[in-house]
Amino acid sequence: MTSALVDPQHAEVPLTLDEEAPKTLGLLDQGAFWANLGVSLLGFSGALFLLDPLGGKPLTFTGAVLAAVVGSLIGTAMVGLAAIPGVRTGRPSMVLLRGLFGARLSYVPTVLNIVQMLGWGAFELWVIATGAQAVFGTAVPYGVWATLAGLVTIALTIWPLGAVRLLRRYVTAGVVVSMIWLTVALFSRGPSLTGGSWDAFAPAVDYVIALSVSWVPMAADYARHSKSSRTAFAGVVGGYTIAQVACLALGIAALALVGNDTDKVWDPFVAAPLGAFFFGILVLREADQSFANVYSTTVSLQNLMPRVDRRVISVAIGVLTTGIALLVDVNSYGAFLSVIGAVFVPMFAVLVVDYFLLGGASRWNTAADAPSRWLMVVPWILGFCAYWIVTATSTVGWWDTIWENVRTAIGFSHQPWMNAALAAFLVAGLFTIALGRLSRRTSNVSPERLPNR
């Protein structure tokens, strides 16, 4: 009996890809889930990348909040659109990419997604462990907290739809109350939010888009269980945007109170009246972040191993993520997000253009033997290159030098208004359209029967 035939109140994700995915998540489920993902303790310290993405040229508070709103709306719209094919096909994200690249070529983004999800999962376990130490002190070692958080994460991934329903029923209300309480407490202390300029607005938007669009590769993992496409899209855009903007604004206020010292960003939260209690709720809630990443790593691996029980994969990935969390270098966070944006923004552009504009929805082939579509790799790579040519965000020295040499060779000069994520999206999308028109002319077929090669 497939999970689709089980009581919807207790339906769970199928153990393998051979079973039909139940569609039991409504708007409240999706909205609460994505709102919880939008609030992250990592976002409080990460607000410094929003406020001062270029280093030494901080934005005004108004500019930073506006960058958070603009970047969140752009990024979540991408995530929401990426979720729709998942609703329609019932397939998780990496399996969905078989229709874009073919079965074997889909392994490339699958592996990249696994790498980024492992990184995100490790970051979140680090956040939970250090957040717990901020509340309870250092008597319990970091490794113990990280291990406990890893165990909770593994348990949640065994019953993923149950975890989503748990978030909606019991966790979201606690998060909302905690955020309101802590916002009043911190802003009442009058943090210095004056000064700054608008010079870094575009890089700040880039950062927020990357922060949001990092969820594109997992959007369909949950959307495939939605009752409708509208439910999935509205849940993503509404829930995540509101929560992320609130989180980043609160992070800026906390940073202002500690002189932008990210190592002390949680101190104002804990020092506030009843702060330890409400901050503790946010620490416990952080498990939904690590859960989402470990679970999506699991279903990504199922694209490579479709008949392996997802519970076995979840346990293995949970253990590996916990091991990484014990060694992770959180200082690489900004560069990590830049890489994510450069890879997945143009990939999303190719997908959305092919699926929604070039008739892909009517011929989307997610079978295990779906033929390779090599041409679709071309606009993806071009979009990737466009991102690094346009971006003004520093990452790793040798990598930045390569792209600086490319800019010099082609005579490109970065302007303050330029946005790397949008450049990558436009280049990848326009080249996908061009390839689609070229294919129609050379093969003399209708848009619904475009060749797979």
XYZ file of C-alpha atoms in Angstrom:
453
model
C 0.000 0.000 0.000
C 1.466 3.425 -0.914
C 1.634 6.304 1.506
C -0.967 8.130 -0.600
C -3.609 5.659 0.639
C -2.823 6.209 4.323
C -4.849 8.555 6.548
C -3.658 12.040 5.475
C -3.230 13.025 9.119
C -0.498 10.402 9.453
C 0.758 10.085 5.874
C 4.510 10.059 5.478
C 7.050 10.445 2.704
C 7.481 7.216 0.681
C 10.570 5.198 1.513
C 11.665 4.965 -2.132
C 11.055 6.874 -5.354
C 8.862 4.067 -6.676
C 5.969 5.101 -4.403
C 3.563 7.985 -4.941
C 4.074 11.087 -2.798
C 1.061 12.029 -0.617
C -0.265 15.580 -1.077
C -1.289 16.559 2.435
C 0.359 19.934 3.143
C -1.891 22.998 3.087
C -1.079 26.708 3.057
C -0.600 26.898 6.826
C 1.753 23.920 6.753
C 3.866 25.407 3.960
C 3.767 28.953 5.329
C 4.771 27.886 8.833
C 7.520 25.622 7.526
C 9.102 28.314 5.356
C 8.659 31.003 8.005
C 10.591 28.845 10.445
C 13.332 28.384 7.858
C 13.444 32.170 7.406
C 14.380 32.702 11.061
C 17.892 31.475 11.733
C 20.353 32.236 14.508
C 22.972 32.163 11.781
C 21.033 35.006 10.185
C 21.665 37.250 13.216
C 25.436 37.105 12.784
C 25.054 36.864 9.001
C 23.321 40.256 9.072
C 26.829 41.734 9.016
C 27.231 40.472 5.420
C 24.012 42.332 4.616
C 25.065 45.512 6.403
C 28.648 45.577 5.117
C 29.103 43.133 2.214
C 32.154 44.957 0.811
C 33.937 45.457 4.126
C 34.402 49.036 5.308
C 31.435 50.467 3.371
C 28.385 49.751 5.534
C 24.866 50.492 4.360
C 22.454 52.725 6.194
C 19.921 50.827 8.290
C 17.176 51.797 5.831
C 19.304 50.639 2.917
C 20.063 47.327 4.600
C 16.408 46.618 5.388
C 15.364 47.562 1.851
C 18.089 45.284 0.469
C 16.706 42.520 2.691
C 13.179 43.061 1.347
C 14.228 43.267 -2.316
C 16.636 40.337 -2.089
C 14.132 38.190 -0.178
C 11.321 38.830 -2.660
C 13.538 38.041 -5.646
C 15.041 34.971 -4.016
C 11.786 33.554 -2.658
C 10.037 34.117 -5.995
C 12.728 31.910 -7.518
C 12.207 29.301 -4.817
C 8.432 29.475 -5.205
C 8.576 29.022 -8.975
C 11.024 26.147 -8.579
C 8.482 24.516 -6.264
C 5.653 24.454 -8.809
C 7.043 21.667 -11.059
C 7.450 19.589 -7.912
C 3.758 19.973 -7.120
C 2.742 19.048 -10.663
C 5.030 16.034 -11.044
C 5.201 14.799 -7.455
C 8.979 14.501 -7.827
C 11.719 15.820 -5.503
C 14.042 18.531 -6.771
C 17.011 16.537 -8.036
C 14.785 13.950 -9.719
C 12.924 16.855 -11.321
C 16.192 17.924 -12.944
C 16.129 14.768 -15.046
C 13.620 16.619 -17.196
C 16.018 19.546 -17.608
C 19.361 17.812 -18.124
C 18.461 14.139 -18.566
C 18.911 11.397 -15.980
C 22.686 11.042 -16.083
C 23.466 14.746 -16.410
C 21.174 15.443 -13.453
C 23.787 13.697 -11.321
C 26.042 16.777 -11.650
C 23.710 19.262 -9.908
C 22.709 16.455 -7.560
C 26.270 16.078 -6.319
C 26.657 19.864 -6.040
C 23.424 20.029 -4.069
C 24.562 17.280 -1.730
C 27.775 19.217 -1.059
C 25.919 22.465 -0.307
C 23.299 20.741 1.858
C 25.994 19.026 3.894
C 27.582 22.444 4.386
C 24.322 24.061 5.404
C 23.457 21.201 7.726
C 26.831 21.462 9.443
C 26.448 25.222 9.814
C 23.073 24.747 11.463
C 24.367 22.173 13.931
C 27.165 24.617 14.768
C 24.543 27.305 15.385
C 22.472 25.076 17.652
C 25.504 24.013 19.695
C 26.947 27.508 20.119
C 23.474 28.926 20.756
C 22.946 26.395 23.531
C 26.266 27.415 25.073
C 25.199 31.063 24.918
C 22.122 30.171 26.987
C 23.469 27.508 29.341
C 27.169 28.323 29.498
C 30.171 26.262 28.438
C 29.997 23.601 31.140
C 28.623 21.235 28.489
C 31.183 21.024 25.644
C 30.329 22.164 22.129
C 30.761 18.623 20.798
C 28.078 17.273 23.127
C 25.524 19.872 22.010
C 26.372 19.317 18.338
C 25.964 15.564 18.744
C 22.617 15.929 20.525
C 21.406 18.298 17.807
C 22.518 15.756 15.213
C 20.482 13.021 16.895
C 17.365 15.212 16.989
C 17.904 16.044 13.328
C 18.123 12.379 12.373
C 14.901 11.627 14.256
C 13.049 14.415 12.425
C 14.227 13.172 9.027
C 12.762 9.739 9.706
C 9.276 11.325 9.879
C 9.641 14.456 7.668
C 5.953 15.249 7.056
C 5.279 14.695 10.726
C 8.029 17.219 11.448
C 6.393 19.798 9.151
C 3.039 19.321 10.870
C 4.764 19.599 14.262
C 6.269 22.939 13.260
C 2.876 24.318 12.246
C 1.027 23.180 15.335
C 3.471 23.891 18.138
C 6.682 25.625 17.113
C 5.662 28.577 14.929
C 3.659 30.342 17.641
C 6.620 30.132 20.026
C 8.921 31.562 17.382
C 6.580 34.480 16.623
C 6.232 35.397 20.310
C 9.993 35.080 20.845
C 10.825 37.298 17.862
C 8.378 39.999 18.973
C 9.645 39.930 22.551
C 13.306 40.102 21.545
C 12.652 42.833 18.951
C 11.018 45.072 21.567
C 13.785 44.314 24.067
C 16.664 45.086 21.699
C 15.246 48.156 19.973
C 14.224 49.651 23.324
C 17.943 49.820 24.168
C 18.400 52.353 21.345
C 21.019 50.679 19.152
C 22.980 53.126 16.995
C 21.530 52.651 13.505
C 22.606 55.952 11.946
C 25.295 56.640 9.357
C 26.399 54.578 6.405
C 25.803 54.943 2.688
C 24.047 53.201 -0.203
C 27.226 52.201 -2.055
C 26.937 48.525 -1.129
C 23.226 48.160 -1.883
C 23.617 45.854 -4.919
C 26.111 43.477 -3.193
C 23.798 43.411 -0.160
C 20.883 42.382 -2.374
C 23.166 39.724 -3.878
C 23.828 38.351 -0.420
C 20.137 38.146 0.479
C 19.247 36.560 -2.855
C 21.944 33.943 -2.258
C 20.623 33.411 1.258
C 17.126 32.810 -0.126
C 17.924 31.019 -3.378
C 20.033 28.461 -1.543
C 16.675 26.753 -0.902
C 15.871 26.434 -4.623
C 17.425 22.941 -4.861
C 15.132 21.652 -2.110
C 11.916 23.532 -2.934
C 10.256 20.624 -4.716
C 11.244 18.203 -1.936
C 8.421 19.671 0.150
C 6.252 21.236 -2.543
C 5.542 17.788 -4.015
C 3.437 17.163 -0.910
C 1.417 20.398 -1.325
C -2.261 20.341 -2.146
C -1.782 22.883 -4.955
C 0.836 24.961 -6.780
C -0.678 28.142 -5.372
C -0.316 26.808 -1.851
C 3.333 25.955 -2.365
C 4.235 29.297 -3.988
C 2.362 31.446 -1.456
C 3.805 29.501 1.468
C 7.354 30.035 0.261
C 7.135 33.708 -0.710
C 4.931 34.846 2.152
C 6.332 32.800 5.003
C 10.012 33.020 4.175
C 10.155 36.687 3.114
C 8.465 38.068 6.226
C 10.512 35.896 8.563
C 13.875 36.523 6.883
C 13.490 40.308 6.767
C 12.521 40.351 10.445
C 15.466 38.116 11.311
C 18.023 40.230 9.445
C 16.675 43.525 10.848
C 16.880 42.130 14.364
C 20.393 40.888 13.644
C 21.474 44.400 12.573
C 20.112 45.823 15.838
C 21.948 43.178 17.879
C 25.191 43.825 16.012
C 24.870 47.569 16.641
C 24.688 46.886 20.376
C 27.985 44.936 20.335
C 29.978 47.037 17.903
C 29.367 44.679 14.953
C 31.271 41.922 16.745
C 29.750 38.718 15.341
C 31.262 36.702 18.187
C 29.065 38.629 20.636
C 25.928 39.046 18.524
C 23.872 36.733 20.737
C 24.798 38.501 23.988
C 22.052 41.161 23.736
C 19.435 38.455 23.231
C 20.451 36.504 26.320
C 20.893 39.672 28.417
C 17.370 40.943 27.673
C 14.593 40.400 30.260
C 13.546 36.749 29.873
C 15.976 36.759 26.965
C 17.541 33.410 27.812
C 14.118 31.759 27.729
C 12.999 33.213 24.389
C 16.425 32.848 22.819
C 16.374 29.228 23.997
C 13.160 28.705 22.005
C 14.941 29.958 18.884
C 17.856 27.638 19.597
C 15.550 24.620 19.855
C 13.699 25.703 16.706
C 16.970 25.787 14.786
C 16.656 22.012 14.462
C 14.192 22.553 11.620
C 17.043 24.072 9.583
C 19.354 21.101 10.063
C 16.418 18.761 9.487
C 15.530 20.401 6.167
C 19.101 20.161 4.937
C 19.678 16.563 5.997
C 16.331 15.446 4.594
C 16.945 17.184 1.257
C 20.384 15.592 1.097
C 18.619 12.281 1.577
C 16.137 12.709 -1.270
C 18.918 14.111 -3.466
C 20.832 10.878 -2.946
C 17.702 8.997 -3.931
C 18.165 10.426 -7.421
C 21.351 8.353 -7.501
C 19.976 5.413 -5.499
C 16.187 5.428 -6.115
C 15.422 2.105 -4.453
C 17.368 2.611 -1.224
C 15.261 3.194 1.898
C 15.417 6.914 2.697
C 15.632 6.158 6.435
C 18.944 4.384 5.962
C 20.280 7.317 3.938
C 19.006 9.824 6.535
C 20.887 8.146 9.352
C 24.113 8.012 7.347
C 23.831 11.659 6.234
C 22.926 12.779 9.745
C 26.039 11.140 11.158
C 28.225 12.645 8.412
C 26.744 16.127 8.899
C 27.366 15.921 12.632
C 30.975 14.954 11.985
C 31.431 17.951 9.678
C 29.853 20.252 12.273
C 32.595 19.344 14.722
C 35.218 20.708 12.286
C 33.374 23.440 10.327
C 34.934 26.869 9.784
C 32.037 29.278 10.101
C 34.204 32.179 8.914
C 33.822 30.876 5.345
C 30.064 31.534 5.474
C 30.007 34.558 3.142
C 32.103 32.871 0.464
C 29.970 29.747 0.810
C 26.813 31.710 0.006
C 28.440 33.326 -3.034
C 29.257 29.911 -4.471
C 25.691 28.752 -3.872
C 24.243 31.754 -5.686
C 26.613 31.380 -8.625
C 25.686 27.716 -9.130
C 21.970 27.609 -8.480
C 20.667 30.999 -9.685
C 21.558 30.311 -13.351
C 20.453 26.685 -13.048
C 17.066 27.890 -11.826
C 16.870 30.340 -14.735
C 17.400 27.532 -17.244
C 14.769 25.394 -15.511
C 12.076 28.062 -15.251
C 12.524 29.218 -18.860
C 12.501 25.692 -20.248
C 9.589 24.512 -18.084
C 7.310 27.560 -18.204
C 8.229 29.338 -21.463
C 9.463 26.651 -23.864
C 6.748 24.061 -23.364
C 8.761 21.892 -21.004
C 5.809 21.202 -18.713
C 4.137 19.072 -21.411
C 7.197 16.910 -22.091
C 9.006 16.801 -18.742
C 10.672 13.400 -18.512
C 11.783 12.322 -15.027
C 12.267 8.660 -15.883
C 15.464 6.866 -14.909
C 16.392 6.633 -18.602
C 15.580 10.240 -19.564
C 17.980 11.144 -22.425
C 20.754 13.671 -21.826
C 20.151 17.273 -22.898
C 23.684 18.623 -23.212
C 22.599 21.953 -24.674
C 20.933 22.893 -21.388
C 24.342 22.861 -19.695
C 25.572 25.700 -21.931
C 23.328 28.520 -20.574
C 23.896 27.216 -17.043
C 27.677 27.597 -17.426
C 27.325 30.990 -19.116
C 25.136 32.197 -16.246
C 27.682 30.886 -13.752
C 30.422 32.880 -15.501
C 28.243 35.994 -15.632
C 27.763 35.815 -11.870
C 31.481 35.856 -11.136
C 32.234 38.539 -13.698
C 29.651 40.898 -12.219
C 29.953 40.155 -8.495
C 31.825 42.566 -6.233
C 31.862 40.221 -3.239
C 35.242 38.816 -2.211
C 35.524 35.066 -1.591
C 38.815 33.184 -1.850
C 41.960 34.970 -3.025
C 42.993 32.724 -5.923
C 39.409 32.424 -7.203
C 38.837 36.185 -7.095
C 42.116 36.706 -8.975
C 40.945 34.457 -11.821
C 37.790 36.485 -12.349
C 39.599 39.795 -11.978
C 41.856 38.685 -14.823
C 38.779 37.779 -16.884
C 37.287 41.237 -16.275
C 40.538 42.858 -17.358
C 40.762 40.698 -20.493
C 37.258 41.625 -21.667
C 37.421 45.227 -20.497
C 34.609 44.877 -17.961
C 34.268 47.387 -15.130
C 31.877 46.735 -12.250
C 29.343 49.482 -11.507
C 27.600 50.001 -8.125
C 24.141 49.312 -9.595
C 25.118 45.896 -10.984
C 23.708 42.763 -9.348
C 25.461 39.428 -9.880
C 22.447 37.210 -9.185
C 20.236 39.072 -11.630
C 23.024 39.102 -14.231
C 23.413 35.323 -13.906
C 19.653 34.833 -14.168
C 19.288 37.037 -17.243
C 22.263 35.562 -19.099
C 21.206 31.964 -18.415
C 17.552 32.677 -19.197
C 18.179 34.577 -22.425
C 20.591 31.958 -23.745
C 18.047 29.243 -22.916
C 15.432 31.105 -24.952
C 17.914 31.506 -27.807
C 18.727 27.781 -27.762
C 15.037 26.964 -27.740
C 14.375 29.077 -30.823
C 17.431 27.639 -32.567
C 16.234 24.109 -31.856
C 12.824 24.885 -33.310
C 14.295 26.228 -36.521
C 16.824 23.437 -37.063
C 14.468 20.592 -36.234
C 11.298 22.205 -37.667
C 9.117 20.879 -34.857
C 6.586 22.469 -32.518
C 7.650 23.780 -29.069
C 5.995 20.764 -27.432
C 8.280 18.390 -29.288
C 11.681 19.986 -28.802
C 14.549 17.509 -29.158
C 16.216 16.133 -26.038
C 19.665 16.661 -27.494
